[in-house]
Amino acid sequence: MTPDTLAARLSVLVKSYDVRGASPEVLDADVARALGAAFAVETGAAPGDDGAAGSVVIGHDMRVTSPELADALAEGVTSTGADVVTIGLASTDMLYYASGAWELPGIMVTASHNPSGDNGLKLCRAGARPIGRDTGLSAIAERAVKGVDPVVARGSVVARDALTAYALRVTELVSVPAGPRPLKVVVDAANGMGGLIVPAVFARLDVELHGLYMDLDGTFPNHPADPLDPANLVDLQRAVREQGADVGLAFDGDADRCFVVDERGELVSPSAVTALIAARELATHPGETVLHNVITSRAVREVILESGGTPVRTPVGHSLIKAEMARTGAVFGGEHSGHYYFRDFSLADSGMLAALHVMAAMNAAGCPLSDVVAQYERYPSSGEINNRVADAAAVTARVAAAYAEYDQDRLDGLTVTADTWWFNLRSSQTEPLLRLNVEADDEATLARVRDNVLTLIHQEETP
């Protein structure tokens, strides 16, 4: 592959937080090999002047092209003289565990919740420290295009089990006390990596597991592995009601996100999960800082303050939140997209830890999940409404002008705040979409504000 061709492909693949795109049409073995070599050099795993070689840990999900991409990455890394520790099939938080526990830079081959035709790479430095476009990803891409000369003494590749240690670690971090009976839990793995990690972790718990779509299948034959889309929760909700289960859990493709359904089959807002975990973390870490992003419910900030913590509002995005956690020393951070970050887990996000917190809270309270989370579900919200627009900046400016009399900030997109409502309008980092989130004190106010903003968004431009 010529440098120009590689540069063109990387211009499409490199996103704000990771590498992602069609595979093998754009992201193929040649691209992965070049990125692997560049990654080894940029992270210091390749031998330096002293000749000492480091290692890179590599894991991959169940997508059709993932094994080939993982092998190509290993070839690229070892071509520099660095070694590779491969953990094989893994969830993204399992890769983060390995990077943190073993103090190695890591690469996870996954496109998370994207369609089956995509694949991608999530990159981190030793200790699971994130790598985004502005924190090394652009430099890695540039070095890949320039090329890295191979060395004579290639590095080695060794396989190492991470699943057993991962399952032990997460159950150490969040203890789920036994209840009067085993919790009946339905898990929808969406044929993703939840099918690997859930049985390993739940074997250490007093739970009765009912699995949906637990077989690993990167073609996603049952439904897309994106629990943020309500259509992909229908099977889980039905199963919870039919089984008389206590809780339902939906994991995305790489199982770093978890969505929760209560015993009635109703979705528990990720903001409510964030508030629940924040209260639990602050009970054992009094006075600490907790992060929440700009689209979490106002209830999250309220609960953090009520629990004696210090709330810090952040932009959306895992690399940004992890960096802010490191800066503030925050004990926990939550996103409305279902990402939950833990200081004791190398600041990394883990859907499994969030699930364990929910189950632990249920057993501690001794009541249905709907009762447990009722105190955190305080305000009606619109959910995320995606809008395709020709010019996101112009639309955002039009909305800002229409609400000029209200408090506004630009921490991430446009947030407009009034006494009884707020909304956030922000551009997607990965798709040509403008995302709207609205929250209000009551349903009537919510509908009024939501409809007014949507009208402004889709207003035809005057000539």
Short mmCIF file of C-alpha atoms in Angstrom, two decimals:
data_model
loop_
_atom_site.label_atom_id
_atom_site.label_comp_id
_atom_site.label_asym_id
_atom_site.label_seq_id
_atom_site.Cartn_x
_atom_site.Cartn_y
_atom_site.Cartn_z
CA MET A 1 0.00 0.00 0.00
CA THR A 2 1.39 3.41 -0.97
CA PRO A 3 1.75 6.17 1.64
CA ASP A 4 -0.87 8.24 -0.20
CA THR A 5 -3.38 5.39 -0.12
CA LEU A 6 -2.70 4.76 3.57
CA ALA A 7 -3.06 8.47 4.37
CA ALA A 8 -6.38 8.59 2.52
CA ARG A 9 -7.70 5.61 4.42
CA LEU A 10 -6.57 6.93 7.79
CA SER A 11 -8.22 10.27 7.08
CA VAL A 12 -11.50 8.35 7.01
CA LEU A 13 -10.75 5.91 9.84
CA VAL A 14 -9.27 8.13 12.54
CA LYS A 15 -12.06 9.53 14.75
CA SER A 16 -11.92 11.68 17.85
CA TYR A 17 -11.55 8.76 20.23
CA ASP A 18 -10.59 5.71 18.17
CA VAL A 19 -10.11 4.17 14.72
CA ARG A 20 -13.27 2.93 13.06
CA GLY A 21 -14.63 2.17 9.59
CA ALA A 22 -15.58 -0.39 6.98
CA SER A 23 -13.49 -3.55 7.18
CA PRO A 24 -11.81 -4.94 5.18
CA GLU A 25 -12.68 -2.33 2.53
CA VAL A 26 -10.91 0.50 4.40
CA LEU A 27 -9.48 -1.01 7.57
CA ASP A 28 -7.56 -4.06 6.41
CA ALA A 29 -4.49 -6.03 7.47
CA ASP A 30 -2.06 -3.63 5.75
CA VAL A 31 -3.51 -0.62 7.59
CA ALA A 32 -3.48 -2.52 10.89
CA ARG A 33 0.12 -3.62 10.37
CA ALA A 34 1.24 -0.04 9.76
CA LEU A 35 -0.68 1.22 12.79
CA GLY A 36 0.75 -1.54 14.97
CA ALA A 37 4.32 -0.54 14.16
CA ALA A 38 3.57 3.15 14.69
CA PHE A 39 1.80 2.41 17.97
CA ALA A 40 4.80 0.48 19.31
CA VAL A 41 7.11 3.40 18.55
CA GLU A 42 4.80 6.14 19.85
CA THR A 43 4.08 4.35 23.12
CA GLY A 44 7.72 3.48 23.79
CA ALA A 45 7.26 -0.27 23.46
CA ALA A 46 9.75 -0.44 20.58
CA PRO A 47 13.39 -0.68 21.71
CA GLY A 48 15.01 2.66 22.42
CA ASP A 49 18.67 3.64 22.47
CA ASP A 50 19.30 1.21 25.32
CA GLY A 51 17.95 -1.67 23.24
CA ALA A 52 15.35 -2.66 25.83
CA ALA A 53 12.07 -3.81 24.31
CA GLY A 54 8.66 -3.37 25.89
CA SER A 55 5.38 -5.16 25.22
CA VAL A 56 1.94 -4.34 23.84
CA VAL A 57 -1.21 -6.20 24.91
CA ILE A 58 -3.72 -6.95 22.14
CA GLY A 59 -7.28 -8.24 22.41
CA HIS A 60 -10.07 -8.58 19.87
CA ASP A 61 -13.83 -9.00 19.67
CA MET A 62 -15.87 -11.55 17.71
CA ARG A 63 -16.25 -9.61 14.44
CA VAL A 64 -15.43 -11.50 11.28
CA THR A 65 -12.30 -9.47 10.47
CA SER A 66 -11.05 -9.11 14.06
CA PRO A 67 -8.66 -12.11 14.23
CA GLU A 68 -6.93 -11.07 10.99
CA LEU A 69 -6.61 -7.46 12.18
CA ALA A 70 -5.27 -8.58 15.56
CA ASP A 71 -2.66 -10.76 13.86
CA ALA A 72 -1.63 -7.90 11.56
CA LEU A 73 -1.30 -5.52 14.52
CA ALA A 74 0.94 -8.06 16.23
CA GLU A 75 3.07 -8.31 13.09
CA GLY A 76 3.43 -4.54 13.04
CA VAL A 77 4.35 -4.34 16.71
CA THR A 78 6.89 -7.16 16.56
CA SER A 79 8.46 -5.70 13.41
CA THR A 80 9.79 -2.90 15.61
CA GLY A 81 11.40 -5.31 18.08
CA ALA A 82 8.63 -4.92 20.67
CA ASP A 83 6.86 -7.95 22.10
CA VAL A 84 3.14 -8.74 22.06
CA VAL A 85 1.00 -10.24 24.80
CA THR A 86 -2.20 -11.48 23.20
CA ILE A 87 -5.32 -12.12 25.28
CA GLY A 88 -7.42 -13.31 22.34
CA LEU A 89 -11.17 -12.82 22.53
CA ALA A 90 -11.91 -10.06 25.01
CA SER A 91 -14.31 -7.31 26.00
CA THR A 92 -12.90 -3.80 25.85
CA ASP A 93 -12.93 -3.46 29.63
CA MET A 94 -11.03 -6.74 29.84
CA LEU A 95 -8.35 -5.19 27.61
CA TYR A 96 -8.32 -2.13 29.88
CA TYR A 97 -7.93 -4.43 32.90
CA ALA A 98 -4.91 -6.11 31.29
CA SER A 99 -3.35 -2.77 30.34
CA GLY A 100 -3.82 -1.47 33.87
CA ALA A 101 -2.82 -4.58 35.79
CA TRP A 102 0.20 -5.34 33.62
CA GLU A 103 1.18 -1.71 32.93
CA LEU A 104 1.28 -2.24 29.17
CA PRO A 105 0.01 -0.14 26.28
CA GLY A 106 -2.92 -1.89 24.66
CA ILE A 107 -4.94 -2.23 21.48
CA MET A 108 -8.49 -3.56 21.36
CA VAL A 109 -9.80 -4.61 17.96
CA THR A 110 -13.49 -3.68 17.94
CA ALA A 111 -16.04 -1.40 16.36
CA SER A 112 -18.15 -1.52 19.53
CA HIS A 113 -21.84 -1.11 18.57
CA ASN A 114 -21.25 -0.35 14.88
CA PRO A 115 -22.78 -2.56 12.15
CA SER A 116 -21.18 -5.89 11.32
CA GLY A 117 -19.37 -4.50 8.26
CA ASP A 118 -17.27 -2.16 10.39
CA ASN A 119 -14.29 -2.73 12.61
CA GLY A 120 -11.92 -0.54 14.55
CA LEU A 121 -9.23 -0.07 17.17
CA LYS A 122 -9.35 1.37 20.68
CA LEU A 123 -5.91 2.38 21.87
CA CYS A 124 -4.46 3.09 25.30
CA ARG A 125 -1.12 3.72 26.91
CA ALA A 126 0.20 1.68 29.83
CA GLY A 127 -2.17 1.82 32.77
CA ALA A 128 -5.18 2.03 30.38
CA ARG A 129 -4.55 5.75 29.82
CA PRO A 130 -6.65 6.75 26.81
CA ILE A 131 -5.36 7.73 23.41
CA GLY A 132 -7.56 10.04 21.33
CA ARG A 133 -6.97 12.20 18.30
CA ASP A 134 -5.34 14.98 20.35
CA THR A 135 -3.50 12.69 22.77
CA GLY A 136 -1.47 10.55 20.38
CA LEU A 137 -3.80 9.09 17.78
CA SER A 138 -2.99 11.70 15.14
CA ALA A 139 0.73 11.20 15.81
CA ILE A 140 0.35 7.43 15.43
CA ALA A 141 -1.47 7.89 12.12
CA GLU A 142 1.21 10.28 10.84
CA ARG A 143 3.98 7.88 11.81
CA ALA A 144 2.14 5.00 10.14
CA VAL A 145 2.06 6.95 6.87
CA LYS A 146 5.77 7.78 7.11
CA GLY A 147 6.52 4.15 7.86
CA VAL A 148 8.61 2.42 10.50
CA ASP A 149 11.71 0.53 9.40
CA PRO A 150 11.59 -3.11 10.58
CA VAL A 151 14.39 -4.42 12.76
CA VAL A 152 16.34 -7.64 12.34
CA ALA A 153 15.47 -9.05 15.77
CA ARG A 154 11.69 -9.16 15.74
CA GLY A 155 9.74 -9.25 18.97
CA SER A 156 7.91 -12.29 20.26
CA VAL A 157 4.19 -13.07 20.66
CA VAL A 158 2.94 -14.83 23.79
CA ALA A 159 -0.63 -15.71 24.77
CA ARG A 160 -1.86 -14.95 28.28
CA ASP A 161 -5.22 -15.54 29.96
CA ALA A 162 -6.85 -12.34 31.22
CA LEU A 163 -10.44 -13.51 31.67
CA THR A 164 -9.94 -15.31 34.98
CA ALA A 165 -8.07 -12.42 36.58
CA TYR A 166 -10.56 -9.92 35.16
CA ALA A 167 -13.54 -11.77 36.64
CA LEU A 168 -11.79 -11.91 40.02
CA ARG A 169 -10.93 -8.21 39.92
CA VAL A 170 -14.38 -6.87 39.07
CA THR A 171 -16.04 -9.00 41.76
CA GLU A 172 -13.45 -7.80 44.25
CA LEU A 173 -14.17 -4.17 43.37
CA VAL A 174 -17.95 -4.56 43.69
CA SER A 175 -19.13 -7.20 46.12
CA VAL A 176 -22.68 -8.41 45.48
CA PRO A 177 -24.02 -9.63 48.85
CA ALA A 178 -26.20 -12.72 48.80
CA GLY A 179 -29.91 -12.00 49.05
CA PRO A 180 -32.72 -14.16 50.45
CA ARG A 181 -32.68 -15.95 47.08
CA PRO A 182 -30.52 -15.82 43.96
CA LEU A 183 -31.26 -12.81 41.77
CA LYS A 184 -32.90 -13.83 38.51
CA VAL A 185 -30.99 -11.91 35.81
CA VAL A 186 -31.65 -11.86 32.08
CA VAL A 187 -28.64 -10.82 29.99
CA ASP A 188 -28.85 -9.88 26.32
CA ALA A 189 -25.31 -10.11 24.96
CA ALA A 190 -26.44 -9.34 21.38
CA ASN A 191 -23.99 -12.03 20.18
CA GLY A 192 -21.20 -9.75 21.40
CA MET A 193 -18.46 -10.08 23.98
CA GLY A 194 -20.91 -10.15 26.86
CA GLY A 195 -21.31 -13.79 25.88
CA LEU A 196 -17.73 -14.37 27.03
CA ILE A 197 -17.43 -12.25 30.15
CA VAL A 198 -20.89 -12.61 31.72
CA PRO A 199 -20.67 -16.37 32.40
CA ALA A 200 -17.15 -15.98 33.79
CA VAL A 201 -18.16 -13.19 36.19
CA PHE A 202 -21.61 -14.48 37.14
CA ALA A 203 -20.15 -17.85 38.07
CA ARG A 204 -18.75 -16.01 41.10
CA LEU A 205 -22.18 -14.62 42.11
CA ASP A 206 -25.38 -15.94 43.64
CA VAL A 207 -27.50 -15.32 40.55
CA GLU A 208 -29.76 -17.29 38.25
CA LEU A 209 -28.63 -16.33 34.75
CA HIS A 210 -30.93 -16.44 31.73
CA GLY A 211 -28.96 -15.56 28.62
CA LEU A 212 -30.18 -14.14 25.32
CA TYR A 213 -27.96 -14.30 22.22
CA MET A 214 -24.87 -15.35 24.17
CA ASP A 215 -23.16 -17.06 21.21
CA LEU A 216 -20.33 -14.97 19.81
CA ASP A 217 -21.28 -14.00 16.26
CA GLY A 218 -19.90 -10.91 14.58
CA THR A 219 -22.68 -10.89 12.00
CA PHE A 220 -25.19 -10.00 14.78
CA PRO A 221 -27.91 -12.34 13.49
CA ASN A 222 -30.55 -11.36 16.08
CA HIS A 223 -30.30 -7.59 16.43
CA PRO A 224 -27.61 -4.89 16.32
CA ALA A 225 -25.35 -4.71 19.37
CA ASP A 226 -26.40 -1.15 20.19
CA PRO A 227 -28.50 -0.95 23.37
CA LEU A 228 -28.81 2.83 23.01
CA ASP A 229 -31.46 2.14 20.34
CA PRO A 230 -34.71 1.18 22.11
CA ALA A 231 -35.57 -1.25 19.31
CA ASN A 232 -32.65 -3.43 20.40
CA LEU A 233 -34.00 -3.73 23.96
CA VAL A 234 -37.39 -5.19 23.02
CA ASP A 235 -36.31 -8.83 23.31
CA LEU A 236 -34.70 -8.23 26.70
CA GLN A 237 -37.74 -6.39 28.03
CA ARG A 238 -40.05 -9.18 26.89
CA ALA A 239 -37.81 -11.85 28.43
CA VAL A 240 -37.63 -10.04 31.78
CA ARG A 241 -41.42 -9.92 31.99
CA GLU A 242 -41.91 -13.50 30.80
CA GLN A 243 -39.24 -14.91 33.12
CA GLY A 244 -40.37 -12.86 36.11
CA ALA A 245 -36.76 -11.68 36.38
CA ASP A 246 -35.43 -9.17 38.87
CA VAL A 247 -33.32 -7.27 36.35
CA GLY A 248 -32.30 -7.28 32.70
CA LEU A 249 -28.88 -6.28 31.39
CA ALA A 250 -28.03 -5.38 27.78
CA PHE A 251 -24.38 -5.16 26.70
CA ASP A 252 -23.09 -3.63 23.49
CA GLY A 253 -20.78 -5.38 21.03
CA ASP A 254 -17.53 -5.01 22.96
CA ALA A 255 -19.37 -5.15 26.33
CA ASP A 256 -17.94 -1.94 27.74
CA ARG A 257 -21.46 -0.45 27.98
CA CYS A 258 -24.39 -1.83 29.93
CA PHE A 259 -28.05 -0.80 29.87
CA VAL A 260 -30.42 -1.84 32.64
CA VAL A 261 -34.08 -2.93 32.55
CA ASP A 262 -36.12 -3.20 35.76
CA GLU A 263 -38.42 -6.04 36.84
CA ARG A 264 -41.33 -4.47 34.93
CA GLY A 265 -39.34 -4.50 31.69
CA GLU A 266 -38.87 -0.72 31.82
CA LEU A 267 -35.56 0.89 30.87
CA VAL A 268 -33.66 2.42 33.78
CA SER A 269 -32.18 5.70 32.60
CA PRO A 270 -28.37 5.65 32.40
CA SER A 271 -28.54 8.90 34.37
CA ALA A 272 -30.33 7.05 37.17
CA VAL A 273 -27.66 4.34 37.06
CA THR A 274 -25.01 7.06 37.23
CA ALA A 275 -26.70 8.60 40.27
CA LEU A 276 -27.07 5.19 41.95
CA ILE A 277 -23.40 4.33 41.48
CA ALA A 278 -22.33 7.83 42.53
CA ALA A 279 -24.24 7.48 45.81
CA ARG A 280 -22.69 4.07 46.45
CA GLU A 281 -19.15 5.22 45.66
CA LEU A 282 -19.54 8.31 47.83
CA ALA A 283 -20.77 6.16 50.72
CA THR A 284 -17.36 4.46 50.78
CA HIS A 285 -15.33 7.45 49.53
CA PRO A 286 -16.86 10.43 51.37
CA GLY A 287 -16.36 13.89 49.91
CA GLU A 288 -14.79 12.71 46.66
CA THR A 289 -15.31 14.11 43.17
CA VAL A 290 -17.74 12.49 40.71
CA LEU A 291 -17.91 13.37 37.01
CA HIS A 292 -21.02 13.51 34.84
CA ASN A 293 -21.29 14.64 31.24
CA VAL A 294 -23.39 17.47 29.83
CA ILE A 295 -26.39 15.31 28.91
CA THR A 296 -26.92 13.47 32.19
CA SER A 297 -30.00 14.36 34.19
CA ARG A 298 -29.99 17.28 36.61
CA ALA A 299 -30.76 14.61 39.23
CA VAL A 300 -27.18 13.31 38.95
CA ARG A 301 -25.70 16.57 40.20
CA GLU A 302 -28.33 16.75 42.94
CA VAL A 303 -27.56 13.22 44.18
CA ILE A 304 -23.81 13.86 44.18
CA LEU A 305 -24.31 16.96 46.32
CA GLU A 306 -26.80 15.20 48.60
CA SER A 307 -24.25 12.40 49.07
CA GLY A 308 -21.55 14.86 50.09
CA GLY A 309 -19.57 14.69 46.87
CA THR A 310 -18.27 17.28 44.44
CA PRO A 311 -19.88 17.15 40.98
CA VAL A 312 -17.84 18.08 37.93
CA ARG A 313 -19.54 18.45 34.54
CA THR A 314 -17.63 17.24 31.48
CA PRO A 315 -17.95 16.99 27.70
CA VAL A 316 -19.08 13.71 26.15
CA GLY A 317 -16.35 11.22 25.19
CA HIS A 318 -14.30 8.59 26.97
CA SER A 319 -10.83 10.07 26.36
CA LEU A 320 -12.01 13.46 27.65
CA ILE A 321 -13.63 11.99 30.74
CA LYS A 322 -10.67 9.78 31.58
CA ALA A 323 -8.34 12.76 31.29
CA GLU A 324 -10.60 14.78 33.59
CA MET A 325 -10.75 11.91 36.06
CA ALA A 326 -6.97 11.87 36.19
CA ARG A 327 -6.85 15.64 36.66
CA THR A 328 -9.47 15.78 39.41
CA GLY A 329 -8.83 12.44 41.08
CA ALA A 330 -12.53 11.61 40.67
CA VAL A 331 -13.68 8.33 42.16
CA PHE A 332 -16.32 7.74 39.48
CA GLY A 333 -17.70 9.18 36.26
CA GLY A 334 -20.87 8.45 34.31
CA GLU A 335 -22.19 9.18 30.83
CA HIS A 336 -25.78 9.09 29.64
CA SER A 337 -24.63 6.79 26.81
CA GLY A 338 -24.10 3.95 29.30
CA HIS A 339 -20.36 4.37 29.88
CA TYR A 340 -19.28 4.24 33.53
CA TYR A 341 -15.71 5.00 34.68
CA PHE A 342 -14.01 3.88 37.88
CA ARG A 343 -10.88 5.20 39.54
CA ASP A 344 -10.08 1.78 41.00
CA PHE A 345 -10.30 0.27 37.52
CA SER A 346 -7.45 2.35 36.05
CA LEU A 347 -9.96 5.18 35.39
CA ALA A 348 -11.41 2.98 32.66
CA ASP A 349 -15.04 2.31 31.80
CA SER A 350 -16.71 -0.99 32.57
CA GLY A 351 -20.29 -1.99 31.90
CA MET A 352 -19.77 -5.05 34.06
CA LEU A 353 -18.84 -2.99 37.14
CA ALA A 354 -21.97 -0.90 36.60
CA ALA A 355 -24.09 -4.07 36.42
CA LEU A 356 -22.55 -5.36 39.64
CA HIS A 357 -23.32 -2.07 41.39
CA VAL A 358 -26.97 -2.31 40.33
CA MET A 359 -27.28 -5.89 41.56
CA ALA A 360 -25.51 -5.06 44.83
CA ALA A 361 -27.87 -2.12 45.42
CA MET A 362 -30.89 -4.37 44.82
CA ASN A 363 -29.78 -6.99 47.32
CA ALA A 364 -28.80 -4.35 49.87
CA ALA A 365 -32.20 -2.64 49.59
CA GLY A 366 -34.20 -5.86 49.55
CA CYS A 367 -36.80 -4.39 47.21
CA PRO A 368 -37.53 -4.35 43.46
CA LEU A 369 -35.19 -2.43 41.20
CA SER A 370 -37.94 0.00 40.22
CA ASP A 371 -38.19 1.04 43.87
CA VAL A 372 -34.41 1.33 44.20
CA VAL A 373 -34.07 3.73 41.27
CA ALA A 374 -37.26 5.73 41.87
CA GLN A 375 -35.33 8.25 43.98
CA TYR A 376 -32.99 8.90 41.02
CA GLU A 377 -35.62 9.21 38.27
CA ARG A 378 -36.71 12.77 39.09
CA TYR A 379 -37.36 14.54 35.80
CA PRO A 380 -39.01 13.70 32.45
CA SER A 381 -36.55 13.66 29.56
CA SER A 382 -36.72 13.35 25.81
CA GLY A 383 -33.93 10.88 25.37
CA GLU A 384 -31.46 11.56 22.58
CA ILE A 385 -33.15 12.76 19.39
CA ASN A 386 -30.96 12.52 16.30
CA ASN A 387 -31.43 15.05 13.51
CA ARG A 388 -29.80 15.04 10.07
CA VAL A 389 -29.00 18.59 9.01
CA ALA A 390 -26.97 20.10 6.19
CA ASP A 391 -25.07 22.60 8.33
CA ALA A 392 -24.87 21.74 12.04
CA ALA A 393 -23.03 24.95 12.94
CA ALA A 394 -25.64 27.15 11.27
CA VAL A 395 -28.50 25.29 12.90
CA THR A 396 -26.86 25.52 16.32
CA ALA A 397 -26.35 29.25 15.87
CA ARG A 398 -30.01 29.67 14.91
CA VAL A 399 -31.15 27.84 18.05
CA ALA A 400 -28.75 29.81 20.25
CA ALA A 401 -30.06 33.09 18.89
CA ALA A 402 -33.67 32.06 19.53
CA TYR A 403 -32.82 31.33 23.18
CA ALA A 404 -30.47 34.26 23.72
CA GLU A 405 -32.30 35.38 26.88
CA TYR A 406 -31.41 32.15 28.72
CA ASP A 407 -28.16 30.94 30.26
CA GLN A 408 -25.99 29.22 27.65
CA ASP A 409 -22.67 27.42 27.66
CA ARG A 410 -20.51 25.70 25.02
CA LEU A 411 -18.72 23.07 27.10
CA ASP A 412 -19.93 20.49 24.59
CA GLY A 413 -22.23 21.74 21.87
CA LEU A 414 -24.87 24.20 23.06
CA THR A 415 -26.53 23.87 26.47
CA VAL A 416 -29.41 26.21 27.27
CA THR A 417 -30.69 26.31 30.87
CA ALA A 418 -33.83 27.79 32.44
CA ASP A 419 -35.36 27.35 35.89
CA THR A 420 -37.61 24.46 34.91
CA TRP A 421 -35.90 22.94 31.86
CA TRP A 422 -32.65 22.59 29.96
CA PHE A 423 -31.54 21.22 26.61
CA ASN A 424 -28.29 20.30 24.93
CA LEU A 425 -27.63 20.32 21.18
CA ARG A 426 -24.38 18.75 20.03
CA SER A 427 -22.87 17.32 16.85
CA SER A 428 -22.02 13.64 16.69
CA GLN A 429 -18.30 12.89 16.49
CA THR A 430 -18.86 9.87 14.27
CA GLU A 431 -22.00 10.58 12.20
CA PRO A 432 -23.53 13.58 10.35
CA LEU A 433 -26.07 14.12 13.12
CA LEU A 434 -27.15 16.88 15.50
CA ARG A 435 -28.21 15.30 18.80
CA LEU A 436 -30.86 16.92 21.00
CA ASN A 437 -31.47 16.11 24.69
CA VAL A 438 -34.19 17.90 26.66
CA GLU A 439 -35.16 17.62 30.33
CA ALA A 440 -37.87 19.47 32.25
CA ASP A 441 -39.76 19.52 35.54
CA ASP A 442 -42.94 18.14 33.95
CA GLU A 443 -44.12 16.44 30.78
CA ALA A 444 -45.95 19.48 29.40
CA THR A 445 -42.88 21.70 29.67
CA LEU A 446 -40.73 18.95 28.19
CA ALA A 447 -43.01 18.62 25.15
CA ARG A 448 -43.15 22.38 24.62
CA VAL A 449 -39.38 22.91 24.74
CA ARG A 450 -38.62 19.79 22.70
CA ASP A 451 -41.06 20.70 19.94
CA ASN A 452 -39.89 24.32 19.81
CA VAL A 453 -36.26 23.31 19.42
CA LEU A 454 -37.07 20.66 16.81
CA THR A 455 -38.99 23.26 14.83
CA LEU A 456 -35.95 25.54 14.88
CA ILE A 457 -33.64 22.69 13.88
CA HIS A 458 -35.71 21.77 10.83
CA GLN A 459 -36.72 25.29 9.86
CA GLU A 460 -36.09 25.88 6.18
CA GLU A 461 -33.48 28.46 5.41
CA THR A 462 -34.83 31.66 3.84
CA PRO A 463 -33.21 32.56 0.51
#
